[in-house]
Amino acid sequence: MLSRIAESLFWIGRYVERADDTARILDVHVQRLSEDPFAEEQLACRSLLAIMDHPAPPTEELLDRELVVRLLARDLANPSSIAGSLVSARENARRAREIVSTELWECLNTTRNEVSTMALALIPHDFFAWVRQRAAVVAGIMDSATSRDATWHFMILGRSIERADMTARLVTTQARLGVAGPGWTTLLRSCGAHEAFLRAYRGRADDDRAAGFLLRDRLFPRSIVAALTQADAALRDLEPAEAGRGAGDEARRELGIVRTELEYARLDDLLERLPEVMERVQHACSRASDAVKERYFLAAATTSWVGEAL
């Protein structure tokens, strides 16, 4: 497979997942700010921008939820925003048009054509719900109508790395804000994990178990450990059988180190230093992405228009 095609497939998976997860994170925060009249909106908004690695306006300027939604949701020119991610996913699909199925192309193209209208016409909560629905359609097409060859592995690799990174950011919001944060139950709902969590623990719900579920439940696909495990499987299947060393191994090493810590450390120890651990997860995902680029995309790096963000 040409390196430019592989790179585009990888970024389709990342950008669609980025739009989905950003919608989930923003939905939690915007809803909390709308419902809590005592919330410190300025502080919460600046904390959210910091978590999403987005530069904040000067401290003397007013920062409210409307500006945050515009910056992180509606900005078509920002590849880290929801709208920008969906535009970028479609452009990568165009670059890989000879590989991407017609069904997936039409889905991404339609989503890109509708996103600017939906972002302005719908209230934030409804727009975020629309984004999650479109991302679910893309994921369904990827999982049900794509052969399990390199095409699928690159898209799944991108999706899994992005998912681990973004779930770590979502967990960080609660870890940093503490009692002022949205709460673990709200975070579970934002990931679509609440019912799965209740079934897993048969109603014995508490904050520690909820945090542990998002961190390292092996069966729930949006947990960090599950996402890292799927990324490792994709890397293993992409690596040629005769390759004993290389950047592919480096990517697996980066993800494997942090996954092992999450899986085998005591939960109490993880929760005591949660922001630090989540920062290591994000750094591991970034380093793994760099290793994948070096191994598979280096030939396309000078010609790719896609700029990395987050």
XYZ file of C-alpha atoms in Angstrom:
310
model
C 0.000 0.000 0.000
C 1.265 3.486 -0.861
C 2.372 5.444 2.194
C 0.061 8.369 1.340
C -2.913 5.988 1.246
C -1.947 4.376 4.546
C -1.535 7.799 6.141
C -4.951 8.945 4.936
C -6.628 5.806 6.284
C -4.933 6.273 9.648
C -6.151 9.880 9.863
C -9.691 9.010 8.817
C -9.877 6.822 11.913
C -8.308 9.501 14.114
C -10.348 12.452 12.905
C -13.736 10.722 13.119
C -12.915 9.515 16.622
C -11.674 12.988 17.555
C -14.964 14.553 16.469
C -16.937 11.931 18.395
C -14.931 12.230 21.611
C -14.722 16.027 21.507
C -18.513 16.109 21.197
C -18.777 13.870 24.263
C -16.380 15.996 26.318
C -18.055 19.275 25.347
C -21.521 17.884 25.969
C -20.551 17.033 29.553
C -19.093 20.472 30.250
C -21.688 22.600 28.483
C -24.531 20.745 30.181
C -22.879 21.104 33.594
C -22.335 24.840 33.111
C -25.931 25.280 31.963
C -27.388 23.432 34.941
C -25.153 24.740 37.723
C -25.675 28.469 38.403
C -22.773 28.452 40.875
C -20.207 26.965 38.498
C -17.155 29.133 37.852
C -17.622 29.352 34.110
C -14.408 31.236 33.369
C -12.278 28.718 35.295
C -14.078 25.699 33.863
C -13.725 26.963 30.291
C -10.021 27.695 30.658
C -9.491 24.272 32.220
C -11.302 22.652 29.301
C -9.211 24.492 26.717
C -6.051 23.459 28.562
C -7.124 19.806 28.626
C -7.822 19.963 24.877
C -4.446 21.669 24.228
C -6.155 24.699 22.738
C -4.647 28.147 23.393
C -6.854 30.247 25.669
C -7.561 33.971 25.219
C -5.680 36.398 27.505
C -6.890 36.312 31.093
C -8.419 39.774 30.819
C -10.737 38.654 28.007
C -14.120 37.086 28.751
C -14.266 33.353 28.154
C -17.644 31.626 28.302
C -19.277 28.455 27.039
C -20.386 30.068 23.746
C -16.802 30.934 22.844
C -15.575 27.470 23.828
C -18.228 25.839 21.645
C -17.207 28.066 18.738
C -13.520 27.250 19.181
C -13.808 23.508 19.833
C -16.961 22.622 17.913
C -17.799 24.980 15.063
C -14.433 26.170 13.752
C -14.071 24.602 10.287
C -10.440 25.700 9.972
C -9.267 24.055 13.201
C -8.485 20.321 12.724
C -8.899 19.806 16.483
C -12.477 21.099 16.511
C -15.455 18.886 15.766
C -16.295 20.552 12.449
C -12.643 20.754 11.437
C -12.101 17.072 12.246
C -15.025 16.019 10.064
C -13.760 18.187 7.208
C -10.286 16.659 7.583
C -11.708 13.105 7.658
C -13.483 13.740 4.372
C -10.353 15.229 2.766
C -8.324 12.196 3.790
C -11.004 9.946 2.318
C -10.711 11.906 -0.942
C -6.958 11.322 -0.981
C -7.540 7.584 -0.468
C -10.562 7.375 -2.756
C -9.225 4.351 -4.686
C -9.164 2.356 -1.422
C -12.088 3.772 0.572
C -15.421 2.082 -0.154
C -18.167 4.033 -1.898
C -20.405 3.669 1.153
C -17.797 5.117 3.500
C -16.927 7.911 1.074
C -20.577 8.933 0.699
C -21.044 8.913 4.474
C -18.007 11.125 5.106
C -18.840 13.414 2.189
C -22.432 13.886 3.345
C -21.289 14.550 6.894
C -18.808 17.165 5.727
C -21.457 18.879 3.586
C -23.919 19.054 6.473
C -21.638 19.892 9.397
C -21.481 23.682 8.988
C -25.268 23.917 8.703
C -25.854 21.624 11.668
C -23.308 23.454 13.821
C -25.218 26.720 13.399
C -28.793 25.433 13.231
C -28.776 23.143 16.259
C -28.326 23.947 19.917
C -25.028 22.521 21.267
C -26.536 19.410 22.859
C -28.380 18.449 19.668
C -25.317 19.164 17.539
C -23.177 16.936 19.741
C -25.784 14.175 19.475
C -25.775 14.533 15.672
C -21.971 14.243 15.618
C -22.066 11.072 17.716
C -24.662 9.573 15.381
C -22.592 10.344 12.275
C -19.476 8.915 13.917
C -21.438 5.775 14.794
C -22.468 5.377 11.142
C -18.832 5.675 10.046
C -17.751 3.136 12.666
C -20.507 0.768 11.565
C -19.406 0.939 7.944
C -15.776 0.423 8.924
C -16.592 -2.604 11.070
C -19.227 -4.272 8.890
C -18.205 -3.500 5.309
C -14.399 -3.395 5.297
C -12.150 -6.406 4.800
C -9.767 -7.096 7.669
C -6.746 -6.167 5.603
C -4.292 -3.262 5.856
C -7.078 -0.804 4.999
C -9.048 -1.761 8.085
C -5.994 -2.066 10.326
C -4.787 1.468 9.580
C -8.216 2.986 10.235
C -8.647 0.983 13.440
C -5.121 1.883 14.554
C -5.869 5.580 14.138
C -9.226 5.251 15.874
C -7.790 3.301 18.810
C -4.875 5.665 19.474
C -7.191 8.663 19.322
C -9.752 6.957 21.561
C -7.196 6.149 24.260
C -5.894 9.718 24.143
C -9.339 11.323 24.283
C -10.662 9.051 27.029
C -7.581 10.045 29.032
C -8.495 13.703 28.467
C -12.073 13.033 29.553
C -10.865 11.362 32.751
C -8.463 14.251 33.327
C -11.372 16.710 33.418
C -12.762 14.960 36.470
C -9.366 14.390 38.079
C -8.438 18.075 37.847
C -11.800 19.571 38.811
C -12.569 17.134 41.646
C -15.867 17.865 43.388
C -16.386 20.794 41.011
C -16.233 18.425 38.039
C -19.104 16.728 36.250
C -18.873 13.531 38.326
C -17.989 9.979 37.357
C -21.566 8.978 36.595
C -21.824 11.815 34.091
C -18.546 10.763 32.487
C -19.801 7.198 32.186
C -22.930 8.434 30.451
C -20.917 10.595 28.080
C -18.973 7.499 26.980
C -22.112 5.401 26.643
C -20.694 3.308 29.481
C -23.203 3.784 32.290
C -25.420 0.782 31.590
C -22.428 -1.454 30.841
C -20.869 -0.329 34.133
C -24.030 -1.108 36.110
C -24.234 -4.557 34.527
C -20.575 -5.245 35.275
C -20.890 -4.310 38.955
C -24.547 -5.314 39.422
C -25.548 -1.979 40.918
C -22.573 -1.723 43.308
C -21.640 1.633 41.860
C -19.174 4.055 43.376
C -16.678 6.599 42.074
C -13.620 4.354 42.373
C -15.233 1.549 40.403
C -16.458 4.016 37.776
C -12.960 5.414 37.346
C -11.508 1.918 37.157
C -14.082 0.954 34.531
C -13.054 3.831 32.233
C -9.384 3.182 32.844
C -9.005 -0.561 32.440
C -12.117 -2.593 31.745
C -10.961 -5.051 29.078
C -14.438 -5.653 27.646
C -15.730 -2.094 27.220
C -14.307 -0.676 23.945
C -13.989 2.921 25.171
C -11.871 2.128 28.185
C -8.245 3.166 27.838
C -6.900 -0.380 28.241
C -9.322 -1.767 25.644
C -8.359 0.964 23.145
C -4.636 0.388 23.737
C -5.133 -3.364 23.329
C -6.871 -2.869 19.981
C -4.139 -0.495 18.809
C -1.520 -3.099 19.725
C -3.412 -5.778 17.797
C -3.564 -3.555 14.706
C 0.165 -2.836 14.925
C 0.921 -6.529 15.313
C -1.137 -7.415 12.239
C 0.445 -4.637 10.168
C 4.033 -5.533 11.034
C 5.593 -7.979 8.529
C 6.235 -11.381 10.051
C 9.931 -11.211 9.209
C 10.446 -7.822 10.893
C 12.193 -8.280 14.209
C 12.882 -4.637 15.005
C 11.787 -1.200 13.875
C 9.451 1.671 14.536
C 6.476 -0.646 14.570
C 7.951 -2.326 17.623
C 8.623 1.113 19.125
C 4.949 2.057 18.832
C 3.904 -1.199 20.501
C 6.468 -0.614 23.248
C 5.158 2.865 24.013
C 1.563 1.674 24.219
C 2.461 -1.537 26.041
C 4.328 0.191 28.864
C 1.447 2.462 29.803
C -1.138 -0.297 29.278
C 0.753 -2.607 31.635
C 0.808 0.085 34.305
C -2.948 0.592 34.013
C -3.698 -3.120 34.052
C -1.513 -4.217 36.936
C -1.107 -1.235 39.258
C -3.379 -1.075 42.276
C -6.439 1.025 41.519
C -5.964 3.132 44.658
C -2.445 4.022 43.519
C -3.693 5.005 40.063
C -6.442 7.211 41.454
C -4.030 8.999 43.799
C -1.930 10.173 40.863
C -4.582 10.160 38.147
C -3.627 13.405 36.331
C -0.016 12.228 36.115
C -1.021 8.795 34.799
C -3.399 10.271 32.229
C -0.660 12.613 31.037
C 1.578 9.596 30.500
C -1.165 7.924 28.475
C -1.427 10.997 26.245
C 2.343 11.168 25.802
C 2.500 7.453 24.976
C -0.202 7.891 22.323
C 1.686 10.833 20.830
C 4.989 8.932 20.738
C 3.307 5.845 19.266
C 1.728 8.010 16.555
C 5.169 9.444 15.753
C 6.620 5.930 15.537
C 3.839 4.825 13.191
C 4.480 7.866 11.005
C 8.188 7.089 10.859
C 7.555 3.439 9.995
C 4.749 3.771 7.458
C 4.210 7.394 6.401
C 7.670 8.914 6.136
C 7.616 8.958 2.338
C 4.327 10.894 2.397
C 5.256 13.279 5.205
C 6.577 16.041 2.954
C 3.512 16.062 0.712
C 0.711 15.528 3.213
C -1.468 18.573 3.816
C -2.766 17.148 7.088
C -1.370 18.892 10.156
C -1.276 17.058 13.440
C -3.181 18.523 16.344
C -3.862 17.537 19.925
